[in-house]
Amino acid sequence: MSKLIGLVAALVVAVAGIGAPGALADPAYKVLVFSKTAGFRHDSIPAGIAAIRDLGTANGFTVEATEDATAFNAANLAGYQAVVFLSTTGDVLDTGQQAAFESYVAAGGGYVGVHAAADTEYDWPFYGGLVGAYFASHPAIQQVTVRVDDPAHPSTAHLPAAWVRTDELYNYRTNPREVAHVLARLDESTYTGGSMGADHPIAWCQNYRGGRSWYTGLGHTQASYAEPAFRAHLLGGIRWAAGVATGDCSGPPPSSAVQAEGFSSQSGVQVVDKASARGGKAIGYVDNADWLGFSGVDTAGATGFSARIASAGAGGTIQVRSGSATGTLLGSVTVPVTGGWETWRSVSTTLAGTGGGPLYLVFTGGAGSLFDIDEFTLTRGPAPTPTPTVTPTPTVSLLSAGRPVTASSTENAGTAAANAVDGNTTTRWSSTFTDPQWISIDLGANRSITRVKLTWEAAYGRAYRIETSTNGTTWTPAYTTTTSDGGTDDLTITPTTARHVRMYGTQRATGYGYSLWEMEVYGT
């Protein structure tokens, strides 16, 4: 019961902005809410604006709302830490306004997309990447279970693992998990009308071209903006996009996919331009018995195959062959009808055959166009390795927890240096608003240092050094950067013997001081 009471209390503080003893307020900042529509207009827009104004009043940020697209100019946008696209629809910005917003994002600005923000600017590729996925369709408003993928992000940390609510539930043209960090998804088994299958993201975030992007597909109904859980969800997204709250929004690892249009030989297919395809092109007009050859893709050791496909035609099968279009069959995968030529899905299969030549993909099925293929990945099994000689490995552990710590300055009594080693990511050390500044940890004895992890608050160091010392007087640089972008800097350093470790900041990224939730030192 005590855990439940604590969760409810935390939710009330987050939504209503009720201060708790020792709570640290965000730096003051401004948010622009943009709700222009050139298509369907949601009657929940006024409720959404009012809710965001309430959140701003309770949580220390200023909200300005507009439907005037001329607000999208460099001078005006520079005053906002985040811009909320609140159920915008259609083409809402002209070319000059789009360019201004692209520059704003590139300079570190934050974007928050709510619901129909995914039904906006279909002909602007930058925006398509920023929002993460475009709207495809939706069933009737109904109850759904939302499954939380990231229980740590400020926009989902307050939610139960299974969040039951009622809303209009979007299907998307592509799965944003391919490009973004998914925060929550819809459980399609709990409602009717979903078209994305077992993996149906509904909220996600990403670091995008220098800025931050957070999106939620929820928020269609007026009632949504009166729900404490949804309001806290929205607040967490705004705070993260504005850069005042931390959260892991790293995307998927870089793709090793091969673009299908990069073939070396082919029969029957055509390269087609597609804005929704990776690289803007795909293979289309695929008929029965057509094929593609890839002289630079060796099938040796291949154990799996996956491809990104779309079909409003007949669907069919992709055969994976080695050496030629009639060579050894390694495996095959069924391609379903996805519902549209812009509705992409991923299909995959294991490969049981043994190959040793270039890759060929052979397409089979009924009459007419079968499907389009955008890109594919060939998975290879691990290479055999000799059995290693087992030697004891020293255990790497956290060395800095609770150790004595000193700093060049503190902003105030509530931001003492010891807060950076207390293991509590809601307390912080912050310095006065000048350069340079430092914070130093005494490990008590010489230890072998291999890793330092800095978890920055919104006020972070753009340029700093990690320095080590055996005596606390003579310091040696172990790591140097001039391009930190805040968040979490998890640094692996060459093993160094030292008793003292410090962060020495030489350039602040904001007008505030240096501010660390935690500084962790690892080693043996």
Coordinates of C-alpha atoms in Angstrom, one line a residue:
M1 CA 0.0 0.0 0.0
S2 CA 2.8 2.4 0.8
K3 CA 4.2 2.1 -2.8
L4 CA 0.8 2.9 -4.2
I5 CA 0.5 6.0 -2.0
G6 CA 3.9 7.1 -3.1
L7 CA 3.0 6.7 -6.8
V8 CA -0.2 8.8 -6.4
A9 CA 1.7 11.5 -4.5
A10 CA 4.4 11.7 -7.1
L11 CA 1.7 12.0 -9.8
V12 CA 0.0 14.8 -8.0
V13 CA 3.3 16.7 -7.7
A14 CA 4.1 16.2 -11.3
V15 CA 0.7 17.3 -12.6
A16 CA -0.3 20.0 -10.2
G17 CA 3.2 21.3 -9.5
I18 CA 2.8 21.1 -5.8
G19 CA 6.2 21.6 -4.3
A20 CA 7.6 19.0 -2.0
P21 CA 10.3 19.7 0.6
G22 CA 13.6 19.9 -1.1
A23 CA 12.1 19.7 -4.6
L24 CA 14.1 21.5 -7.3
A25 CA 12.2 23.7 -9.8
D26 CA 13.1 23.7 -13.5
P27 CA 14.8 26.8 -14.9
A28 CA 12.1 29.2 -16.3
Y29 CA 11.5 28.6 -20.0
K30 CA 8.9 29.2 -22.7
V31 CA 6.8 26.9 -24.8
L32 CA 4.9 27.7 -28.0
V33 CA 1.7 25.8 -28.7
F34 CA 0.8 25.7 -32.4
S35 CA -2.6 24.4 -33.4
K36 CA -3.3 25.5 -37.0
T37 CA -5.3 23.1 -39.1
A38 CA -5.7 22.8 -42.8
G39 CA -7.8 19.6 -42.7
F40 CA -9.9 18.0 -40.0
R41 CA -10.1 20.1 -36.8
H42 CA -10.2 18.4 -33.4
D43 CA -12.7 19.9 -31.0
S44 CA -10.2 19.0 -28.2
I45 CA -7.7 21.7 -29.2
P46 CA -9.1 24.4 -26.8
A47 CA -9.0 21.8 -24.0
G48 CA -5.4 20.9 -24.9
I49 CA -4.3 24.5 -24.9
A50 CA -5.9 25.1 -21.5
A51 CA -4.3 22.0 -20.1
I52 CA -0.8 23.0 -21.3
R53 CA -1.3 26.5 -19.8
D54 CA -2.3 24.9 -16.5
L55 CA 0.8 22.7 -16.6
G56 CA 3.0 25.7 -17.4
T57 CA 1.5 27.7 -14.5
A58 CA 2.1 24.8 -12.1
N59 CA 5.5 23.8 -13.3
G60 CA 7.3 27.1 -14.0
F61 CA 7.1 27.5 -17.8
T62 CA 5.4 30.2 -19.9
V63 CA 2.9 29.1 -22.6
E64 CA 2.0 31.1 -25.7
A65 CA -0.5 29.7 -28.1
T66 CA -1.0 30.6 -31.8
E67 CA -2.4 29.5 -35.1
D68 CA -0.5 32.2 -36.9
A69 CA 2.2 30.5 -39.0
T70 CA 4.2 33.7 -39.3
A71 CA 5.3 32.9 -35.7
F72 CA 7.7 30.5 -37.4
N73 CA 10.6 32.8 -38.0
A74 CA 14.1 32.7 -36.6
A75 CA 13.8 35.6 -34.2
N76 CA 10.6 34.5 -32.7
L77 CA 11.4 30.7 -32.4
A78 CA 14.6 31.5 -30.7
G79 CA 12.7 32.4 -27.5
Y80 CA 11.1 29.0 -27.0
Q81 CA 12.6 25.8 -25.6
A82 CA 9.9 23.7 -27.2
V83 CA 7.2 24.0 -29.8
V84 CA 4.0 21.9 -29.4
F85 CA 2.2 20.8 -32.6
L86 CA -1.2 20.3 -31.0
S87 CA -3.4 18.2 -33.4
T88 CA -2.3 20.2 -36.4
T89 CA -3.5 18.8 -39.7
G90 CA -2.5 19.2 -43.3
D91 CA 0.0 21.7 -44.8
V92 CA 0.3 24.4 -42.1
L93 CA 3.7 26.1 -42.9
D94 CA 5.1 27.6 -46.1
T95 CA 8.6 27.0 -47.4
G96 CA 10.2 29.9 -45.5
Q97 CA 8.5 28.9 -42.3
Q98 CA 9.6 25.3 -42.7
A99 CA 13.2 26.5 -43.2
A100 CA 13.0 28.6 -40.0
F101 CA 11.7 25.6 -38.0
E102 CA 14.4 23.3 -39.4
S103 CA 17.0 25.8 -38.2
Y104 CA 15.4 26.0 -34.8
V105 CA 15.6 22.2 -34.4
A106 CA 19.2 22.1 -35.7
A107 CA 20.1 24.7 -33.0
G108 CA 18.8 22.3 -30.3
G109 CA 15.1 23.2 -30.2
G110 CA 12.5 20.8 -28.9
Y111 CA 9.4 19.5 -30.8
V112 CA 6.3 18.0 -29.1
G113 CA 3.8 16.3 -31.4
V114 CA 0.3 15.5 -30.1
H115 CA -2.1 13.2 -31.8
A116 CA -2.9 14.7 -35.3
A117 CA 0.6 16.2 -35.5
A118 CA 1.2 12.9 -37.4
D119 CA -1.5 14.0 -39.9
T120 CA 0.5 17.1 -40.9
E121 CA 2.9 18.2 -43.6
Y122 CA 3.1 14.9 -45.7
D123 CA 5.2 16.6 -48.4
W124 CA 7.9 17.9 -46.0
P125 CA 10.5 15.1 -45.6
F126 CA 12.2 16.9 -42.6
Y127 CA 8.9 16.9 -40.7
G128 CA 8.2 13.3 -41.5
G129 CA 11.5 12.3 -39.9
L130 CA 10.9 14.6 -37.0
V131 CA 7.4 13.3 -36.1
G132 CA 8.7 9.7 -36.6
A133 CA 5.7 8.3 -38.5
Y134 CA 2.7 9.6 -40.5
F135 CA -0.9 8.8 -39.7
A136 CA -2.6 6.0 -41.8
S137 CA -6.0 5.4 -40.3
H138 CA -8.0 4.9 -37.1
P139 CA -11.0 2.9 -35.9
A140 CA -13.8 4.3 -33.7
I141 CA -13.0 5.7 -30.2
Q142 CA -12.7 2.8 -27.7
Q143 CA -11.0 1.5 -24.7
V144 CA -7.5 0.1 -25.0
T145 CA -4.6 -1.2 -22.9
V146 CA -1.4 0.8 -23.5
R147 CA 1.8 -1.2 -22.7
V148 CA 4.7 0.9 -21.3
D149 CA 8.0 0.1 -22.9
D150 CA 10.1 2.7 -21.1
P151 CA 9.2 2.9 -17.4
A152 CA 12.0 5.5 -16.7
H153 CA 11.3 8.3 -19.2
P154 CA 9.7 11.4 -17.5
S155 CA 6.6 11.0 -19.8
T156 CA 5.9 7.4 -18.8
A157 CA 7.6 6.9 -15.4
H158 CA 4.3 7.6 -13.6
L159 CA 2.3 5.1 -15.7
P160 CA 1.4 1.5 -14.8
A161 CA 2.8 -1.2 -17.0
A162 CA -0.7 -1.7 -18.4
W163 CA -2.4 1.7 -18.8
V164 CA -6.2 1.3 -19.6
R165 CA -7.8 4.4 -21.2
T166 CA -10.2 5.5 -23.9
D167 CA -9.1 7.4 -27.0
E168 CA -8.9 7.5 -30.8
L169 CA -6.2 5.0 -31.7
Y170 CA -4.0 5.8 -34.7
N171 CA -2.5 3.3 -37.1
Y172 CA 0.7 4.6 -38.8
R173 CA 2.2 4.2 -42.3
T174 CA 5.5 3.0 -40.9
N175 CA 6.7 1.6 -37.6
P176 CA 8.5 4.4 -35.7
R177 CA 10.6 1.8 -33.8
E178 CA 12.8 1.7 -36.9
V179 CA 14.0 5.2 -36.2
A180 CA 13.0 6.3 -32.7
H181 CA 12.9 5.2 -29.1
V182 CA 9.5 3.8 -28.3
L183 CA 8.0 4.7 -25.0
A184 CA 4.6 3.0 -25.1
R185 CA 2.6 0.8 -27.5
L186 CA -1.0 -0.3 -28.1
D187 CA -2.0 -3.8 -27.3
E188 CA -4.1 -4.7 -30.4
S189 CA -5.6 -7.7 -28.6
T190 CA -7.5 -5.3 -26.3
Y191 CA -9.4 -3.4 -29.0
T192 CA -10.6 -3.7 -32.7
G193 CA -9.3 -1.9 -35.7
G194 CA -5.5 -2.0 -35.1
S195 CA -3.5 -2.7 -38.3
M196 CA 0.2 -2.8 -37.1
G197 CA 0.2 -6.1 -35.3
A198 CA 2.0 -7.1 -32.1
D199 CA 4.3 -4.0 -32.2
H200 CA 2.1 -0.9 -32.4
P201 CA 3.9 2.1 -31.0
I202 CA 1.8 5.0 -29.8
A203 CA 4.4 7.3 -28.0
W204 CA 8.1 7.7 -28.8
C205 CA 11.0 10.2 -28.8
Q206 CA 14.2 10.7 -30.6
N207 CA 17.2 13.0 -30.8
Y208 CA 16.7 14.5 -34.3
R209 CA 19.2 16.6 -36.4
G210 CA 20.5 18.5 -33.4
G211 CA 17.1 18.8 -31.5
R212 CA 14.7 16.7 -29.5
S213 CA 11.4 15.2 -30.7
W214 CA 8.7 13.7 -28.5
Y215 CA 5.3 12.4 -29.9
T216 CA 2.2 10.9 -28.5
G217 CA -0.7 9.5 -30.6
L218 CA -3.1 9.9 -27.7
G219 CA -5.1 13.1 -27.0
H220 CA -8.0 13.0 -29.4
T221 CA -10.8 13.5 -26.9
Q222 CA -11.5 16.5 -24.7
A223 CA -11.7 14.2 -21.7
S224 CA -8.0 13.3 -22.2
Y225 CA -6.8 16.7 -21.1
A226 CA -8.6 16.3 -17.8
E227 CA -7.0 13.0 -17.0
P228 CA -4.2 13.3 -14.5
A229 CA -2.2 10.4 -16.0
F230 CA -2.4 11.8 -19.5
R231 CA -1.6 15.4 -18.3
A232 CA 1.5 14.0 -16.6
H233 CA 2.4 12.1 -19.8
L234 CA 2.2 15.3 -21.7
L235 CA 4.1 17.3 -19.1
G236 CA 6.9 14.7 -19.2
G237 CA 7.1 15.0 -22.9
I238 CA 7.3 18.8 -22.8
R239 CA 9.9 18.9 -20.1
W240 CA 12.1 16.4 -22.0
A241 CA 11.7 18.2 -25.3
A242 CA 12.6 21.5 -23.6
G243 CA 15.8 20.0 -22.2
V244 CA 14.9 20.4 -18.5
A245 CA 14.3 16.7 -17.8
T246 CA 16.5 13.7 -18.8
G247 CA 15.4 10.6 -20.5
D248 CA 17.0 7.9 -22.8
C249 CA 15.7 8.7 -26.3
S250 CA 18.5 7.0 -28.2
G251 CA 17.2 5.2 -31.3
P252 CA 17.9 1.8 -32.7
P253 CA 21.5 0.9 -33.7
P254 CA 22.7 2.0 -37.2
S255 CA 21.2 -0.3 -39.8
S256 CA 23.2 -2.8 -41.8
A257 CA 20.4 -3.0 -44.4
V258 CA 21.1 -3.2 -48.1
Q259 CA 18.9 -0.9 -50.3
A260 CA 17.1 -3.1 -52.8
E261 CA 17.7 -0.6 -55.6
G262 CA 21.4 -1.3 -55.2
F263 CA 21.2 -4.5 -57.3
S264 CA 23.8 -5.5 -59.8
S265 CA 21.5 -7.5 -62.0
Q266 CA 17.7 -7.9 -62.3
S267 CA 14.8 -9.2 -64.3
G268 CA 11.4 -7.5 -64.7
V269 CA 11.4 -5.0 -61.8
Q270 CA 11.7 -1.2 -61.8
V271 CA 13.2 1.3 -59.4
V272 CA 10.5 3.7 -58.2
D273 CA 10.7 7.0 -56.3
K274 CA 9.0 6.8 -52.9
A275 CA 9.3 9.5 -50.2
S276 CA 8.4 6.9 -47.5
A277 CA 11.2 4.5 -48.6
R278 CA 14.7 4.6 -47.0
G279 CA 16.8 6.8 -49.3
G280 CA 13.6 7.8 -51.3
K281 CA 13.7 4.9 -53.6
A282 CA 12.4 1.3 -53.7
I283 CA 11.9 -1.7 -56.0
G284 CA 8.4 -1.8 -57.5
Y285 CA 6.4 -3.4 -60.3
V286 CA 7.3 -6.8 -59.0
D287 CA 5.7 -9.6 -60.9
N288 CA 5.8 -13.4 -60.6
A289 CA 9.3 -14.8 -61.4
D290 CA 11.1 -11.4 -61.3
W291 CA 14.4 -11.3 -59.5
L292 CA 17.3 -9.2 -58.2
G293 CA 21.0 -10.1 -58.0
F294 CA 23.5 -8.6 -55.6
S295 CA 27.1 -9.4 -56.6
G296 CA 28.5 -7.6 -53.6
V297 CA 26.4 -9.6 -51.0
D298 CA 27.9 -13.0 -50.2
T299 CA 25.6 -15.6 -48.8
A300 CA 28.3 -17.6 -47.0
G301 CA 27.4 -18.1 -43.4
A302 CA 23.9 -16.4 -43.8
T303 CA 21.5 -17.6 -41.2
G304 CA 18.6 -15.1 -41.4
F305 CA 16.9 -12.7 -43.8
S306 CA 14.5 -9.7 -43.2
A307 CA 13.1 -7.2 -45.6
R308 CA 10.9 -4.0 -45.5
I309 CA 8.0 -4.4 -47.9
A310 CA 4.7 -2.8 -48.8
S311 CA 1.8 -4.2 -50.8
A312 CA -1.6 -3.1 -52.1
G313 CA -1.4 -5.9 -54.7
A314 CA -1.3 -9.7 -54.4
G315 CA 1.5 -10.2 -51.9
G316 CA 3.6 -13.3 -52.5
T317 CA 6.9 -14.8 -51.5
I318 CA 10.6 -13.8 -51.5
Q319 CA 13.0 -16.7 -52.2
V320 CA 16.6 -16.3 -50.9
R321 CA 19.0 -18.0 -53.3
S322 CA 22.7 -18.4 -53.6
G323 CA 24.8 -18.1 -56.8
S324 CA 22.0 -17.4 -59.3
A325 CA 18.2 -16.9 -59.7
T326 CA 18.0 -20.7 -59.9
G327 CA 20.7 -21.4 -57.4
T328 CA 20.6 -23.1 -54.0
L329 CA 17.4 -22.1 -52.1
L330 CA 18.5 -20.9 -48.6
G331 CA 15.0 -20.1 -47.4
S332 CA 11.8 -18.1 -48.3
V333 CA 9.5 -15.7 -46.6
T334 CA 5.8 -14.9 -47.2
V335 CA 4.9 -11.2 -48.0
P336 CA 1.4 -10.3 -46.8
V337 CA -0.8 -7.6 -48.3
T338 CA -0.1 -4.6 -46.0
G339 CA -3.1 -2.5 -47.1
G340 CA -1.2 0.2 -49.1
W341 CA 1.8 0.9 -51.3
E342 CA 3.0 3.3 -48.6
T343 CA 2.2 1.0 -45.7
W344 CA 5.5 -0.7 -44.9
R345 CA 6.0 -3.9 -42.8
S346 CA 9.0 -6.0 -42.0
V347 CA 9.1 -9.7 -42.8
S348 CA 11.8 -12.2 -41.8
T349 CA 12.8 -15.8 -41.8
T350 CA 15.7 -18.1 -40.8
L351 CA 17.9 -19.6 -43.6
A352 CA 18.5 -23.3 -43.4
G353 CA 20.4 -23.8 -46.7
T354 CA 24.1 -23.4 -47.1
G355 CA 25.3 -20.7 -49.5
G356 CA 28.6 -19.7 -51.0
G357 CA 27.9 -17.3 -53.8
P358 CA 26.3 -13.9 -54.4
L359 CA 22.8 -13.3 -53.2
Y360 CA 19.7 -13.5 -55.4
L361 CA 16.1 -12.6 -54.4
V362 CA 13.4 -14.3 -56.5
F363 CA 9.8 -13.1 -56.3
T364 CA 6.8 -15.4 -56.7
G365 CA 3.1 -15.1 -56.4
G366 CA -0.1 -14.5 -58.3
A367 CA -0.9 -12.2 -61.2
G368 CA -0.1 -8.5 -61.4
S369 CA 2.0 -6.4 -59.1
L370 CA 2.9 -8.4 -56.0
F371 CA 4.7 -6.0 -53.6
D372 CA 7.4 -3.3 -53.3
I373 CA 10.7 -4.0 -51.5
D374 CA 12.6 -1.2 -49.9
E375 CA 15.7 -2.7 -48.2
F376 CA 16.8 -6.0 -46.7
T377 CA 19.2 -7.4 -44.1
L378 CA 21.1 -10.7 -44.3
T379 CA 22.0 -12.0 -40.9
R380 CA 25.1 -14.1 -40.4
G381 CA 26.0 -16.6 -37.7
P382 CA 28.9 -16.0 -35.4
A383 CA 32.3 -17.2 -36.7
P384 CA 33.9 -20.1 -34.8
T385 CA 36.4 -18.9 -32.2
P386 CA 39.0 -20.9 -30.3
T387 CA 38.2 -21.8 -26.7
P388 CA 39.8 -19.0 -24.6
T389 CA 42.0 -19.5 -21.6
V390 CA 39.9 -18.6 -18.6
T391 CA 41.7 -16.1 -16.3
P392 CA 40.1 -14.4 -13.3
T393 CA 38.8 -10.9 -14.2
P394 CA 38.7 -8.2 -11.5
T395 CA 35.1 -7.1 -10.8
V396 CA 34.4 -3.6 -12.1
S397 CA 32.2 -1.8 -9.5
L398 CA 30.9 1.6 -8.6
L399 CA 33.7 3.3 -6.5
S400 CA 32.2 6.8 -5.9
A401 CA 29.0 6.1 -4.0
G402 CA 28.9 8.2 -0.8
R403 CA 32.6 9.1 -1.0
P404 CA 33.9 12.5 0.1
V405 CA 33.4 15.1 -2.6
T406 CA 34.4 18.8 -3.0
A407 CA 33.5 21.4 -5.6
S408 CA 34.7 24.8 -6.7
S409 CA 31.3 26.3 -5.8
T410 CA 27.7 25.5 -5.2
E411 CA 24.7 27.4 -6.5
N412 CA 22.9 27.3 -3.2
A413 CA 22.6 25.2 0.0
G414 CA 20.2 22.8 -1.7
T415 CA 22.7 21.8 -4.4
A416 CA 25.7 20.6 -2.4
A417 CA 28.4 18.6 -4.0
A418 CA 27.5 15.5 -2.0
N419 CA 24.3 15.3 -4.0
A420 CA 26.3 14.0 -7.0
V421 CA 27.4 10.8 -5.3
D422 CA 24.3 10.0 -3.2
G423 CA 22.7 7.7 -5.8
N424 CA 19.6 9.8 -6.0
T425 CA 18.9 11.1 -9.5
T426 CA 16.5 13.7 -8.1
T427 CA 19.1 15.6 -6.2
R428 CA 22.0 17.5 -7.9
W429 CA 25.2 19.5 -7.5
S430 CA 25.2 22.8 -9.3
S431 CA 27.8 25.5 -9.4
T432 CA 27.6 29.2 -9.6
F433 CA 27.1 30.7 -13.1
T434 CA 30.7 31.2 -14.2
D435 CA 33.6 29.3 -15.9
P436 CA 35.6 27.3 -15.0
Q437 CA 34.1 25.0 -12.3
W438 CA 35.0 21.6 -10.9
I439 CA 33.7 18.8 -8.7
S440 CA 36.2 16.2 -7.3
I441 CA 35.6 12.8 -5.6
D442 CA 38.1 11.2 -3.2
L443 CA 38.0 7.4 -3.6
G444 CA 39.9 6.8 -0.4
A445 CA 42.8 4.9 -2.0
N446 CA 44.4 4.5 -5.3
R447 CA 42.1 2.5 -7.6
S448 CA 42.2 1.4 -11.3
I449 CA 39.7 3.8 -13.0
T450 CA 38.0 2.6 -16.2
R451 CA 34.7 4.5 -16.6
V452 CA 33.1 7.8 -15.5
K453 CA 29.4 8.4 -16.0
L454 CA 28.0 12.0 -15.8
T455 CA 24.2 12.4 -15.7
W456 CA 23.6 16.1 -16.5
E457 CA 20.7 18.2 -15.5
A458 CA 19.5 20.7 -18.2
A459 CA 22.4 23.0 -17.3
Y460 CA 25.3 21.0 -18.6
G461 CA 29.0 21.5 -19.6
R462 CA 29.7 21.9 -23.3
A463 CA 33.4 21.6 -22.7
Y464 CA 35.0 19.8 -19.8
R465 CA 37.8 17.4 -18.8
I466 CA 37.8 14.3 -16.7
E467 CA 41.0 14.5 -14.7
T468 CA 42.7 12.0 -12.2
S469 CA 45.2 12.5 -9.4
T470 CA 47.0 10.3 -6.9
N471 CA 47.4 13.2 -4.4
G472 CA 44.6 15.6 -5.1
T473 CA 47.1 18.3 -6.2
T474 CA 48.6 17.2 -9.6
W475 CA 46.0 16.4 -12.2
T476 CA 46.2 14.4 -15.4
P477 CA 43.5 14.6 -18.1
A478 CA 41.9 11.2 -18.9
Y479 CA 39.2 12.5 -21.2
T480 CA 38.5 15.8 -22.9
T481 CA 35.5 17.1 -24.9
T482 CA 34.3 20.4 -26.3
T483 CA 31.1 19.1 -27.9
S484 CA 29.0 17.5 -25.1
D485 CA 25.3 17.7 -25.8
G486 CA 24.1 17.0 -22.2
G487 CA 22.0 14.1 -21.1
T488 CA 24.1 11.2 -20.0
D489 CA 27.9 11.1 -20.9
D490 CA 29.0 7.5 -20.2
L491 CA 32.8 7.6 -20.7
T492 CA 35.2 4.7 -21.1
I493 CA 38.7 5.7 -20.3
T494 CA 42.1 4.0 -20.5
P495 CA 42.7 2.3 -17.2
T496 CA 44.3 4.8 -14.8
T497 CA 45.5 4.4 -11.3
A498 CA 44.2 7.3 -9.1
R499 CA 42.6 8.2 -5.8
H500 CA 40.9 11.4 -6.9
V501 CA 38.7 11.9 -10.0
R502 CA 37.2 15.3 -11.0
M503 CA 35.1 16.9 -13.7
Y504 CA 36.7 20.2 -14.7
G505 CA 34.4 22.3 -16.7
T506 CA 35.7 25.1 -19.0
Q507 CA 32.6 26.1 -21.0
R508 CA 28.9 26.1 -19.9
A509 CA 26.2 25.2 -22.5
T510 CA 23.6 27.4 -20.8
G511 CA 23.5 30.7 -18.9
Y512 CA 23.3 28.6 -15.7
G513 CA 26.1 26.8 -13.9
Y514 CA 27.3 23.2 -14.2
S515 CA 24.6 20.9 -12.8
L516 CA 25.0 17.1 -12.3
W517 CA 22.3 14.7 -11.0
E518 CA 25.1 12.1 -10.5
M519 CA 28.8 11.6 -11.1
E520 CA 29.7 7.9 -11.0
V521 CA 33.3 6.5 -11.1
Y522 CA 33.8 2.8 -11.9
G523 CA 36.9 0.6 -11.7
T524 CA 38.6 -2.1 -9.6

